[in-house]
Coordinates of C-alpha atoms in Angstrom, one line a residue:
M1 CA -41.3 115.0 35.7
R2 CA -43.9 115.5 38.4
L3 CA -45.6 118.8 38.3
G4 CA -47.4 120.3 41.1
R5 CA -49.0 123.3 42.4
V6 CA -48.5 124.4 46.0
A7 CA -49.0 126.9 48.7
S8 CA -45.4 127.9 49.9
P9 CA -44.2 130.4 52.5
D10 CA -43.9 132.6 49.4
G11 CA -47.4 132.1 48.0
V12 CA -48.9 129.9 45.4
A13 CA -46.5 128.5 42.8
F14 CA -46.3 125.8 40.0
V15 CA -43.6 123.5 41.0
S16 CA -41.5 120.5 39.8
I17 CA -41.2 117.8 42.5
E18 CA -38.0 116.1 42.9
G19 CA -36.5 113.5 45.2
S20 CA -35.1 109.9 45.2
A21 CA -36.1 108.4 48.4
A22 CA -38.7 105.9 48.2
D23 CA -40.8 107.4 50.9
G24 CA -40.5 111.0 49.7
S25 CA -38.6 112.1 52.7
D26 CA -36.0 114.0 50.5
A27 CA -38.6 115.4 48.1
R28 CA -38.4 119.1 47.2
A29 CA -40.8 121.5 45.5
K30 CA -38.7 123.5 42.7
E31 CA -40.6 126.7 41.8
I32 CA -41.5 127.0 38.2
A33 CA -41.6 130.4 36.6
E34 CA -44.8 131.5 35.1
H35 CA -46.6 128.1 34.0
P36 CA -45.8 124.4 33.6
F37 CA -46.4 124.2 29.9
G38 CA -43.8 123.8 27.2
T39 CA -40.3 123.5 28.6
P40 CA -40.5 125.0 32.2
T41 CA -38.0 127.5 33.5
F42 CA -37.2 127.8 37.4
T43 CA -36.8 130.8 39.5
G44 CA -34.3 129.1 41.7
R45 CA -36.4 128.9 44.8
S46 CA -37.4 125.5 46.4
W47 CA -38.9 124.1 49.5
P48 CA -38.9 120.7 51.2
L49 CA -42.1 119.1 50.0
A50 CA -43.1 118.7 53.7
D51 CA -42.8 122.5 54.3
V52 CA -45.7 123.3 51.6
R53 CA -49.2 122.4 51.0
L54 CA -49.9 120.5 47.6
L55 CA -53.1 122.1 46.0
A56 CA -54.9 120.9 43.0
P57 CA -52.1 120.6 40.4
I58 CA -53.9 122.5 37.7
L59 CA -57.0 124.9 37.6
A60 CA -58.6 124.0 34.3
S61 CA -60.9 126.1 32.0
K62 CA -63.1 123.2 31.9
V63 CA -63.3 119.5 33.2
I64 CA -64.6 117.0 30.4
C65 CA -65.8 113.7 31.8
V66 CA -66.2 110.4 30.0
G67 CA -69.2 108.3 31.4
K68 CA -69.5 104.5 31.5
N69 CA -66.0 104.1 30.2
Y70 CA -66.0 100.4 32.0
A71 CA -68.3 97.7 30.8
A72 CA -68.6 96.5 34.4
H73 CA -69.4 100.2 35.8
A74 CA -71.9 100.6 32.8
A75 CA -73.5 97.3 33.9
E76 CA -73.6 98.3 37.7
M77 CA -75.3 101.6 36.6
G78 CA -78.2 99.6 34.8
G79 CA -77.5 100.3 31.2
P80 CA -75.2 98.8 28.2
A81 CA -72.0 99.8 27.4
P82 CA -71.9 102.7 25.0
E83 CA -70.8 102.4 21.4
D84 CA -69.3 105.9 21.5
P85 CA -67.8 108.0 24.3
V86 CA -70.4 109.7 26.4
I87 CA -69.2 113.1 27.6
F88 CA -70.2 115.6 30.2
L89 CA -68.8 118.6 31.9
K90 CA -68.0 119.3 35.3
P91 CA -67.3 123.1 36.4
N92 CA -64.0 124.2 37.2
T93 CA -65.4 125.4 40.3
S94 CA -65.7 121.9 41.4
I95 CA -62.0 121.4 41.5
T96 CA -60.3 120.9 44.9
G97 CA -56.9 119.6 45.9
P98 CA -55.5 116.7 48.0
N99 CA -56.4 116.7 51.7
S100 CA -59.1 119.3 51.3
P101 CA -62.6 118.3 52.3
I102 CA -65.4 116.9 49.9
L103 CA -68.4 118.9 51.2
L104 CA -71.8 116.9 51.3
P105 CA -74.8 119.1 50.1
P106 CA -77.3 119.2 53.0
N107 CA -80.2 118.2 50.3
S108 CA -78.4 115.2 48.9
T109 CA -78.9 111.7 50.6
Q110 CA -76.2 110.0 48.4
V111 CA -73.0 111.2 47.3
D112 CA -70.8 108.7 45.6
Y113 CA -67.0 108.5 45.2
E114 CA -65.8 107.5 41.6
G115 CA -61.9 107.0 41.5
E116 CA -60.3 108.0 38.1
L117 CA -57.3 108.7 35.9
A118 CA -57.3 112.2 34.6
V119 CA -55.6 113.4 31.5
V120 CA -54.2 117.2 31.5
I121 CA -53.9 118.9 28.2
G122 CA -50.6 120.6 27.1
R123 CA -51.5 122.8 24.5
P124 CA -54.4 124.3 22.5
C125 CA -55.8 121.9 20.1
K126 CA -59.0 121.0 17.9
D127 CA -59.7 117.9 15.7
V128 CA -57.1 116.0 17.1
P129 CA -56.7 112.5 15.3
A130 CA -56.5 109.7 17.5
A131 CA -52.7 108.8 16.1
K132 CA -51.5 112.3 17.3
A133 CA -53.6 112.6 20.6
F134 CA -50.7 111.9 22.8
E135 CA -48.7 114.8 21.4
V136 CA -51.3 117.1 23.0
V137 CA -51.1 115.9 26.4
L138 CA -49.2 117.3 29.3
G139 CA -49.4 114.5 31.8
Y140 CA -51.8 112.6 34.1
T141 CA -53.1 112.9 37.6
V142 CA -55.6 111.2 39.9
A143 CA -59.4 112.4 40.1
N144 CA -62.4 111.6 42.1
D145 CA -65.6 112.3 40.0
V146 CA -67.8 112.9 43.2
T147 CA -71.5 112.7 42.2
A148 CA -74.9 113.4 44.0
R149 CA -76.4 110.2 42.7
D150 CA -79.9 111.1 43.9
H151 CA -79.8 114.3 42.3
Q152 CA -78.5 112.8 39.1
R153 CA -81.4 110.4 38.9
H154 CA -83.9 113.0 39.9
D155 CA -82.8 115.6 37.3
G156 CA -82.4 113.0 34.4
Q157 CA -79.1 114.7 33.2
W158 CA -75.9 115.2 35.1
T159 CA -74.9 118.9 35.7
R160 CA -76.3 119.4 39.2
G161 CA -75.3 116.0 40.6
K162 CA -71.6 116.4 39.3
G163 CA -71.2 120.0 39.7
Y164 CA -70.9 121.0 43.4
D165 CA -68.1 122.6 44.6
T166 CA -65.2 120.3 45.8
F167 CA -66.9 117.4 43.5
C168 CA -63.7 117.4 41.7
P169 CA -60.8 116.3 43.7
L170 CA -57.4 116.5 41.6
G171 CA -53.8 115.5 42.8
P172 CA -51.5 115.2 44.1
W173 CA -49.4 116.0 41.0
I174 CA -49.3 115.7 37.3
E175 CA -47.0 112.8 36.1
T176 CA -45.7 113.7 32.6
S177 CA -43.5 110.5 31.8
L178 CA -46.1 107.9 31.8
D179 CA -47.6 105.2 29.6
P180 CA -51.5 105.4 30.6
T181 CA -52.4 102.1 28.8
D182 CA -52.4 99.7 31.5
L183 CA -52.3 101.2 35.0
E184 CA -54.0 99.7 38.2
I185 CA -56.7 102.3 39.6
R186 CA -57.7 101.4 43.3
T187 CA -60.2 103.4 45.5
E188 CA -60.3 102.9 49.3
V189 CA -62.7 104.3 51.9
D190 CA -61.4 104.3 55.3
G191 CA -58.7 101.9 54.3
T192 CA -61.1 99.3 52.7
V193 CA -60.6 98.7 49.0
V194 CA -63.8 99.5 47.2
Q195 CA -62.8 99.9 43.6
R196 CA -60.0 98.1 41.6
S197 CA -59.3 97.9 37.9
R198 CA -57.1 98.8 35.1
T199 CA -57.1 101.3 32.5
S200 CA -56.5 98.4 29.9
A201 CA -60.2 97.8 30.6
F202 CA -61.2 101.2 29.1
L203 CA -64.0 100.8 26.6
H204 CA -62.7 103.8 24.8
D205 CA -59.0 104.7 25.0
I206 CA -57.3 107.9 25.7
P207 CA -56.5 108.5 22.0
K208 CA -60.1 107.7 21.0
V209 CA -61.2 110.0 24.0
I210 CA -59.2 113.0 22.8
E211 CA -60.1 112.6 19.0
W212 CA -64.0 112.4 20.1
I213 CA -63.9 115.4 22.6
S214 CA -61.7 117.6 20.5
A215 CA -64.1 117.2 17.5
V216 CA -66.6 118.8 19.7
M217 CA -65.0 121.6 21.3
T218 CA -61.3 123.3 21.5
L219 CA -59.1 122.1 24.2
L220 CA -56.9 124.7 26.1
P221 CA -53.9 124.0 28.1
G222 CA -54.5 122.9 31.7
D223 CA -58.0 121.5 30.5
V224 CA -58.7 118.0 32.4
I225 CA -60.3 115.0 31.1
L226 CA -61.6 112.4 33.4
T227 CA -61.5 109.1 31.7
G228 CA -64.2 107.1 33.5
T229 CA -64.5 105.0 36.8
P230 CA -64.7 101.2 37.0
E231 CA -67.3 99.1 38.9
G232 CA -67.8 99.6 42.8
V233 CA -69.0 103.3 43.2
G234 CA -70.8 103.7 46.4
P235 CA -71.8 106.2 49.1
L236 CA -69.6 108.5 51.3
T237 CA -70.7 109.7 54.7
E238 CA -69.5 112.4 57.0
G239 CA -66.3 111.6 58.7
Q240 CA -64.9 109.0 56.2
S241 CA -61.9 109.5 54.2
V242 CA -61.4 108.3 50.4
S243 CA -58.3 107.7 48.7
V244 CA -57.8 107.0 44.9
T245 CA -54.5 105.5 43.8
V246 CA -53.1 105.3 40.1
E247 CA -50.2 103.3 39.5
G248 CA -47.3 105.3 38.5
I249 CA -48.8 108.5 39.8
G250 CA -49.5 108.5 43.6
T251 CA -52.6 108.5 45.9
L252 CA -55.3 111.3 46.2
T253 CA -56.8 111.6 49.6
N254 CA -59.6 113.8 50.8
P255 CA -61.8 113.7 54.0
V256 CA -65.5 113.9 53.8
A257 CA -67.4 116.6 55.6
A258 CA -70.9 118.2 55.7
K259 CA -71.2 121.4 53.9
P260 CA -71.8 124.1 56.8
L261 CA -75.1 125.6 56.8
K262 CA -75.6 129.4 56.3
N263 CA -77.2 131.3 59.4

């Protein structure tokens, strides 16, 4: 099932996105009553997908990220591959949806893209053993861990550089029926491929990551885990467009714009 969140003629709603045509021309968004966790029930309302606006598919209580989860990315950042998962948080206010602009802070000179696979948690959980990790997963979506790299270097920690509003694009939807162990991840800037790898290259796979994170903090339904970016990260500039594609899910595209200055 593909679960999404849309702005429809009747308001904001969770939906199931259904359709069989390869180009999505017959896709419809079927409204889900209340929330998408467990077994969804439907209101009976639906809209052609072309008539609604896709939003970030989930609003998480927290976004937990795994740093340096590809050996080649760890090397390009100038350090060794970590023996254990390195985790950090992005605020939920950094979440934005497909086709919404990534806003460049006026006081940053280097804002980088980082294409990633994201895991969406489906139920409250704590101290989850790796062998049972997939039991707590709702599904998977596409993410871009946008980073003000100059702020990250200046501060010596990652909160400010990773935490700006619009710095966590998610979408276009959540795919609930997917084997995440060997998927291609590809990032393009203005149509040029800048990152390409596979989830089979993770240093720490999804079960280990869930076990590691849930040993530290309780995970809640809708929480998002960003699993790390491959090598090839680089800067974005005003007017560009960045797209992240994960095999079996789809493509998340966002334009890049300067943050408006306050008067």
